JSON list of C-alpha atoms in Angstrom, two decimals:
[
{"chain": "A", "resi": 1, "resn": "MET", "atom": "CA", "xyz": [0.00, 0.00, 0.00]},
{"chain": "A", "resi": 2, "resn": "GLN", "atom": "CA", "xyz": [1.27, 3.47, -0.90]},
{"chain": "A", "resi": 3, "resn": "GLU", "atom": "CA", "xyz": [2.28, 5.81, 1.92]},
{"chain": "A", "resi": 4, "resn": "THR", "atom": "CA", "xyz": [0.17, 8.96, 2.15]},
{"chain": "A", "resi": 5, "resn": "VAL", "atom": "CA", "xyz": [1.12, 12.36, 3.52]},
{"chain": "A", "resi": 6, "resn": "ASN", "atom": "CA", "xyz": [-1.05, 14.94, 5.25]},
{"chain": "A", "resi": 7, "resn": "SER", "atom": "CA", "xyz": [1.31, 17.85, 5.88]},
{"chain": "A", "resi": 8, "resn": "VAL", "atom": "CA", "xyz": [0.82, 21.62, 5.98]},
{"chain": "A", "resi": 9, "resn": "ARG", "atom": "CA", "xyz": [3.34, 24.44, 6.32]},
{"chain": "A", "resi": 10, "resn": "LEU", "atom": "CA", "xyz": [2.12, 28.01, 6.69]},
{"chain": "A", "resi": 11, "resn": "LEU", "atom": "CA", "xyz": [4.09, 31.21, 7.00]},
{"chain": "A", "resi": 12, "resn": "GLY", "atom": "CA", "xyz": [1.76, 34.02, 8.01]},
{"chain": "A", "resi": 13, "resn": "TYR", "atom": "CA", "xyz": [0.61, 36.54, 10.57]},
{"chain": "A", "resi": 14, "resn": "VAL", "atom": "CA", "xyz": [-1.34, 35.82, 13.76]},
{"chain": "A", "resi": 15, "resn": "GLY", "atom": "CA", "xyz": [-4.84, 37.30, 13.69]},
{"chain": "A", "resi": 16, "resn": "LYS", "atom": "CA", "xyz": [-6.18, 37.76, 17.20]},
{"chain": "A", "resi": 17, "resn": "THR", "atom": "CA", "xyz": [-3.93, 37.18, 20.22]},
{"chain": "A", "resi": 18, "resn": "PRO", "atom": "CA", "xyz": [-4.32, 33.46, 21.06]},
{"chain": "A", "resi": 19, "resn": "MET", "atom": "CA", "xyz": [-5.80, 32.42, 24.42]},
{"chain": "A", "resi": 20, "resn": "ALA", "atom": "CA", "xyz": [-5.52, 29.01, 26.05]},
{"chain": "A", "resi": 21, "resn": "ARG", "atom": "CA", "xyz": [-8.61, 27.13, 27.21]},
{"chain": "A", "resi": 22, "resn": "TRP", "atom": "CA", "xyz": [-8.38, 24.50, 29.88]},
{"chain": "A", "resi": 23, "resn": "TYR", "atom": "CA", "xyz": [-10.98, 21.74, 29.64]},
{"chain": "A", "resi": 24, "resn": "ASP", "atom": "CA", "xyz": [-9.59, 19.89, 32.64]},
{"chain": "A", "resi": 25, "resn": "PRO", "atom": "CA", "xyz": [-6.32, 20.12, 34.61]},
{"chain": "A", "resi": 26, "resn": "THR", "atom": "CA", "xyz": [-4.40, 18.23, 31.91]},
{"chain": "A", "resi": 27, "resn": "THR", "atom": "CA", "xyz": [-6.09, 19.33, 28.67]},
{"chain": "A", "resi": 28, "resn": "CYS", "atom": "CA", "xyz": [-5.12, 22.69, 27.21]},
{"chain": "A", "resi": 29, "resn": "ILE", "atom": "CA", "xyz": [-6.26, 23.83, 23.77]},
{"chain": "A", "resi": 30, "resn": "THR", "atom": "CA", "xyz": [-5.36, 27.05, 21.97]},
{"chain": "A", "resi": 31, "resn": "ARG", "atom": "CA", "xyz": [-7.01, 28.20, 18.77]},
{"chain": "A", "resi": 32, "resn": "LEU", "atom": "CA", "xyz": [-5.52, 30.88, 16.59]},
{"chain": "A", "resi": 33, "resn": "SER", "atom": "CA", "xyz": [-6.02, 32.29, 13.13]},
{"chain": "A", "resi": 34, "resn": "VAL", "atom": "CA", "xyz": [-3.17, 32.80, 10.70]},
{"chain": "A", "resi": 35, "resn": "ALA", "atom": "CA", "xyz": [-3.34, 35.09, 7.67]},
{"chain": "A", "resi": 36, "resn": "THR", "atom": "CA", "xyz": [-1.47, 34.33, 4.47]},
{"chain": "A", "resi": 37, "resn": "HIS", "atom": "CA", "xyz": [-1.45, 36.36, 1.28]},
{"chain": "A", "resi": 38, "resn": "ALA", "atom": "CA", "xyz": [-1.64, 35.49, -2.42]},
{"chain": "A", "resi": 39, "resn": "ASP", "atom": "CA", "xyz": [-1.18, 37.79, -5.38]},
{"chain": "A", "resi": 40, "resn": "SER", "atom": "CA", "xyz": [-4.14, 36.51, -7.39]},
{"chain": "A", "resi": 41, "resn": "PHE", "atom": "CA", "xyz": [-6.93, 33.95, -7.19]},
{"chain": "A", "resi": 42, "resn": "VAL", "atom": "CA", "xyz": [-9.53, 32.18, -9.29]},
{"chain": "A", "resi": 43, "resn": "SER", "atom": "CA", "xyz": [-13.12, 33.13, -8.45]},
{"chain": "A", "resi": 44, "resn": "GLY", "atom": "CA", "xyz": [-15.95, 30.64, -8.15]},
{"chain": "A", "resi": 45, "resn": "ASP", "atom": "CA", "xyz": [-16.93, 31.09, -11.80]},
{"chain": "A", "resi": 46, "resn": "GLY", "atom": "CA", "xyz": [-13.37, 30.35, -12.99]},
{"chain": "A", "resi": 47, "resn": "VAL", "atom": "CA", "xyz": [-12.29, 33.93, -13.64]},
{"chain": "A", "resi": 48, "resn": "GLU", "atom": "CA", "xyz": [-8.80, 34.88, -12.47]},
{"chain": "A", "resi": 49, "resn": "CYS", "atom": "CA", "xyz": [-8.85, 38.04, -10.39]},
{"chain": "A", "resi": 50, "resn": "MET", "atom": "CA", "xyz": [-5.75, 40.12, -9.94]},
{"chain": "A", "resi": 51, "resn": "GLY", "atom": "CA", "xyz": [-4.81, 41.76, -6.66]},
{"chain": "A", "resi": 52, "resn": "ARG", "atom": "CA", "xyz": [-3.75, 40.74, -3.19]},
{"chain": "A", "resi": 53, "resn": "VAL", "atom": "CA", "xyz": [-5.97, 38.24, -1.43]},
{"chain": "A", "resi": 54, "resn": "THR", "atom": "CA", "xyz": [-5.81, 37.30, 2.26]},
{"chain": "A", "resi": 55, "resn": "ASP", "atom": "CA", "xyz": [-6.62, 33.74, 3.29]},
{"chain": "A", "resi": 56, "resn": "TRP", "atom": "CA", "xyz": [-7.41, 32.99, 6.94]},
{"chain": "A", "resi": 57, "resn": "HIS", "atom": "CA", "xyz": [-6.48, 29.60, 8.38]},
{"chain": "A", "resi": 58, "resn": "ARG", "atom": "CA", "xyz": [-7.77, 28.11, 11.63]},
{"chain": "A", "resi": 59, "resn": "VAL", "atom": "CA", "xyz": [-5.03, 26.48, 13.70]},
{"chain": "A", "resi": 60, "resn": "ILE", "atom": "CA", "xyz": [-5.51, 24.32, 16.81]},
{"chain": "A", "resi": 61, "resn": "CYS", "atom": "CA", "xyz": [-2.74, 23.51, 19.28]},
{"chain": "A", "resi": 62, "resn": "PHE", "atom": "CA", "xyz": [-2.93, 20.91, 22.07]},
{"chain": "A", "resi": 63, "resn": "ARG", "atom": "CA", "xyz": [-1.14, 20.26, 25.37]},
{"chain": "A", "resi": 64, "resn": "GLN", "atom": "CA", "xyz": [2.30, 21.85, 25.93]},
{"chain": "A", "resi": 65, "resn": "LEU", "atom": "CA", "xyz": [2.32, 23.52, 22.51]},
{"chain": "A", "resi": 66, "resn": "ALA", "atom": "CA", "xyz": [-1.01, 25.16, 23.36]},
{"chain": "A", "resi": 67, "resn": "GLU", "atom": "CA", "xyz": [0.42, 26.65, 26.56]},
{"chain": "A", "resi": 68, "resn": "GLU", "atom": "CA", "xyz": [3.53, 27.94, 24.77]},
{"chain": "A", "resi": 69, "resn": "VAL", "atom": "CA", "xyz": [1.57, 29.50, 21.92]},
{"chain": "A", "resi": 70, "resn": "ALA", "atom": "CA", "xyz": [-0.89, 31.24, 24.25]},
{"chain": "A", "resi": 71, "resn": "GLY", "atom": "CA", "xyz": [1.94, 32.59, 26.37]},
{"chain": "A", "resi": 72, "resn": "SER", "atom": "CA", "xyz": [4.24, 33.83, 23.64]},
{"chain": "A", "resi": 73, "resn": "LEU", "atom": "CA", "xyz": [2.30, 34.97, 20.56]},
{"chain": "A", "resi": 74, "resn": "MET", "atom": "CA", "xyz": [0.53, 38.26, 19.99]},
{"chain": "A", "resi": 75, "resn": "GLN", "atom": "CA", "xyz": [-1.59, 39.69, 17.21]},
{"chain": "A", "resi": 76, "resn": "GLY", "atom": "CA", "xyz": [0.56, 40.54, 14.19]},
{"chain": "A", "resi": 77, "resn": "ASP", "atom": "CA", "xyz": [3.42, 38.14, 14.98]},
{"chain": "A", "resi": 78, "resn": "LEU", "atom": "CA", "xyz": [4.93, 36.37, 11.99]},
{"chain": "A", "resi": 79, "resn": "VAL", "atom": "CA", "xyz": [4.78, 32.59, 12.56]},
{"chain": "A", "resi": 80, "resn": "GLU", "atom": "CA", "xyz": [5.56, 29.33, 10.85]},
{"chain": "A", "resi": 81, "resn": "VAL", "atom": "CA", "xyz": [2.99, 26.60, 11.47]},
{"chain": "A", "resi": 82, "resn": "ILE", "atom": "CA", "xyz": [3.69, 22.95, 10.66]},
{"chain": "A", "resi": 83, "resn": "GLY", "atom": "CA", "xyz": [0.91, 20.43, 11.09]},
{"chain": "A", "resi": 84, "resn": "ARG", "atom": "CA", "xyz": [-1.80, 18.47, 9.35]},
{"chain": "A", "resi": 85, "resn": "LEU", "atom": "CA", "xyz": [-5.22, 19.19, 7.87]},
{"chain": "A", "resi": 86, "resn": "THR", "atom": "CA", "xyz": [-8.40, 17.93, 9.44]},
{"chain": "A", "resi": 87, "resn": "TYR", "atom": "CA", "xyz": [-12.08, 18.51, 8.69]},
{"chain": "A", "resi": 88, "resn": "THR", "atom": "CA", "xyz": [-15.19, 18.62, 10.85]},
{"chain": "A", "resi": 89, "resn": "ARG", "atom": "CA", "xyz": [-18.82, 18.68, 9.85]},
{"chain": "A", "resi": 90, "resn": "THR", "atom": "CA", "xyz": [-21.37, 20.65, 11.84]},
{"chain": "A", "resi": 91, "resn": "TYR", "atom": "CA", "xyz": [-25.13, 20.89, 11.49]},
{"chain": "A", "resi": 92, "resn": "ASN", "atom": "CA", "xyz": [-27.24, 23.96, 12.21]},
{"chain": "A", "resi": 93, "resn": "ARG", "atom": "CA", "xyz": [-30.78, 23.94, 13.64]},
{"chain": "A", "resi": 94, "resn": "ASP", "atom": "CA", "xyz": [-32.28, 23.51, 10.18]},
{"chain": "A", "resi": 95, "resn": "GLY", "atom": "CA", "xyz": [-30.19, 20.39, 9.58]},
{"chain": "A", "resi": 96, "resn": "LYS", "atom": "CA", "xyz": [-27.91, 22.01, 7.02]},
{"chain": "A", "resi": 97, "resn": "SER", "atom": "CA", "xyz": [-24.32, 20.89, 7.26]},
{"chain": "A", "resi": 98, "resn": "ALA", "atom": "CA", "xyz": [-21.12, 22.86, 6.96]},
{"chain": "A", "resi": 99, "resn": "VAL", "atom": "CA", "xyz": [-17.59, 21.55, 6.64]},
{"chain": "A", "resi": 100, "resn": "HIS", "atom": "CA", "xyz": [-14.81, 23.34, 8.54]},
{"chain": "A", "resi": 101, "resn": "THR", "atom": "CA", "xyz": [-11.11, 22.97, 7.82]},
{"chain": "A", "resi": 102, "resn": "PHE", "atom": "CA", "xyz": [-8.55, 23.15, 10.63]},
{"chain": "A", "resi": 103, "resn": "ILE", "atom": "CA", "xyz": [-4.82, 22.71, 10.91]},
{"chain": "A", "resi": 104, "resn": "ILE", "atom": "CA", "xyz": [-3.72, 20.62, 13.88]},
{"chain": "A", "resi": 105, "resn": "ALA", "atom": "CA", "xyz": [-0.34, 22.12, 14.72]},
{"chain": "A", "resi": 106, "resn": "ASP", "atom": "CA", "xyz": [2.69, 20.00, 15.51]},
{"chain": "A", "resi": 107, "resn": "ARG", "atom": "CA", "xyz": [4.97, 23.02, 15.68]},
{"chain": "A", "resi": 108, "resn": "VAL", "atom": "CA", "xyz": [4.43, 26.79, 15.85]},
{"chain": "A", "resi": 109, "resn": "GLN", "atom": "CA", "xyz": [7.49, 28.98, 15.69]},
{"chain": "A", "resi": 110, "resn": "LYS", "atom": "CA", "xyz": [7.65, 32.77, 15.92]},
{"chain": "A", "resi": 111, "resn": "ILE", "atom": "CA", "xyz": [9.73, 34.31, 13.13]},
{"chain": "A", "resi": 112, "resn": "ASP", "atom": "CA", "xyz": [11.54, 37.56, 13.86]},
{"chain": "A", "resi": 113, "resn": "LYS", "atom": "CA", "xyz": [10.50, 40.26, 11.44]},
{"chain": "A", "resi": 114, "resn": "GLU", "atom": "CA", "xyz": [13.31, 41.90, 9.52]},
{"chain": "A", "resi": 115, "resn": "VAL", "atom": "CA", "xyz": [14.18, 45.22, 11.11]},
{"chain": "A", "resi": 116, "resn": "PRO", "atom": "CA", "xyz": [15.25, 47.89, 8.63]},
{"chain": "A", "resi": 117, "resn": "GLU", "atom": "CA", "xyz": [18.71, 49.30, 9.16]},
{"chain": "A", "resi": 118, "resn": "ALA", "atom": "CA", "xyz": [18.73, 52.36, 11.37]},
{"chain": "A", "resi": 119, "resn": "ALA", "atom": "CA", "xyz": [19.26, 55.66, 9.63]},
{"chain": "A", "resi": 120, "resn": "SER", "atom": "CA", "xyz": [22.88, 56.65, 9.84]},
{"chain": "A", "resi": 121, "resn": "LEU", "atom": "CA", "xyz": [23.73, 59.49, 12.15]},
{"chain": "A", "resi": 122, "resn": "PRO", "atom": "CA", "xyz": [25.48, 62.48, 10.66]},
{"chain": "A", "resi": 123, "resn": "ASP", "atom": "CA", "xyz": [29.21, 62.50, 11.18]},
{"chain": "A", "resi": 124, "resn": "ASP", "atom": "CA", "xyz": [31.03, 65.34, 12.91]},
{"chain": "A", "resi": 125, "resn": "THR", "atom": "CA", "xyz": [31.85, 67.17, 9.68]},
{"chain": "A", "resi": 126, "resn": "ASP", "atom": "CA", "xyz": [28.14, 67.55, 8.88]},
{"chain": "A", "resi": 127, "resn": "LEU", "atom": "CA", "xyz": [27.51, 68.91, 12.36]},
{"chain": "A", "resi": 128, "resn": "VAL", "atom": "CA", "xyz": [30.38, 71.39, 12.17]},
{"chain": "A", "resi": 129, "resn": "GLU", "atom": "CA", "xyz": [29.25, 72.62, 8.76]},
{"chain": "A", "resi": 130, "resn": "ARG", "atom": "CA", "xyz": [25.70, 73.08, 9.96]},
{"chain": "A", "resi": 131, "resn": "TYR", "atom": "CA", "xyz": [26.23, 74.37, 13.50]},
{"chain": "A", "resi": 132, "resn": "GLY", "atom": "CA", "xyz": [29.85, 75.56, 13.40]},
{"chain": "A", "resi": 133, "resn": "ARG", "atom": "CA", "xyz": [29.21, 79.08, 14.59]},
{"chain": "A", "resi": 134, "resn": "TYR", "atom": "CA", "xyz": [27.45, 77.78, 17.71]},
{"chain": "A", "resi": 135, "resn": "PHE", "atom": "CA", "xyz": [30.44, 75.58, 18.57]},
{"chain": "A", "resi": 136, "resn": "GLU", "atom": "CA", "xyz": [32.71, 78.61, 18.21]},
{"chain": "A", "resi": 137, "resn": "GLU", "atom": "CA", "xyz": [30.52, 80.64, 20.58]},
{"chain": "A", "resi": 138, "resn": "LEU", "atom": "CA", "xyz": [30.64, 77.83, 23.16]},
{"chain": "A", "resi": 139, "resn": "ASP", "atom": "CA", "xyz": [34.42, 77.73, 22.95]},
{"chain": "A", "resi": 140, "resn": "LYS", "atom": "CA", "xyz": [34.64, 81.51, 23.67]},
{"chain": "A", "resi": 141, "resn": "ASP", "atom": "CA", "xyz": [32.53, 81.24, 26.83]},
{"chain": "A", "resi": 142, "resn": "GLU", "atom": "CA", "xyz": [34.73, 80.21, 29.81]},
{"chain": "A", "resi": 143, "resn": "SER", "atom": "CA", "xyz": [31.86, 78.46, 31.63]},
{"chain": "A", "resi": 144, "resn": "GLY", "atom": "CA", "xyz": [31.16, 76.16, 28.69]},
{"chain": "A", "resi": 145, "resn": "LEU", "atom": "CA", "xyz": [27.43, 76.56, 29.26]},
{"chain": "A", "resi": 146, "resn": "PRO", "atom": "CA", "xyz": [25.25, 77.21, 26.24]},
{"chain": "A", "resi": 147, "resn": "PHE", "atom": "CA", "xyz": [23.07, 79.76, 28.06]}
]
């Protein structure tokens, strides 16, 4: 029999700040939403639409991972989620069913966002050129105070 694989890897942004729920003293579950972006998509009638589209994914974490995620992630954090897909079917009061897709996380890792390089400070020559006369006035005053 052929081996099958159910594996998901997401790289996206946390929606709402995750909160842990304890169902009993040993069972902790954390649900979070992760946003990913695509540049274009195909609509329901088969027409390709251009533009940026945001997809929201529901992620569920259990046990120790659930505690860590709830304690360390905040809204807007960039995360990598590795897990598997699962589906549930629910029925409303009218008996109509809906299928929900979830990702059961095996690993959730916060990714540090790239920080742009700080603007360089002007060197001393720029300061002297711009404020030179003020430096000269300070040198003339014996107290060294600017006032």
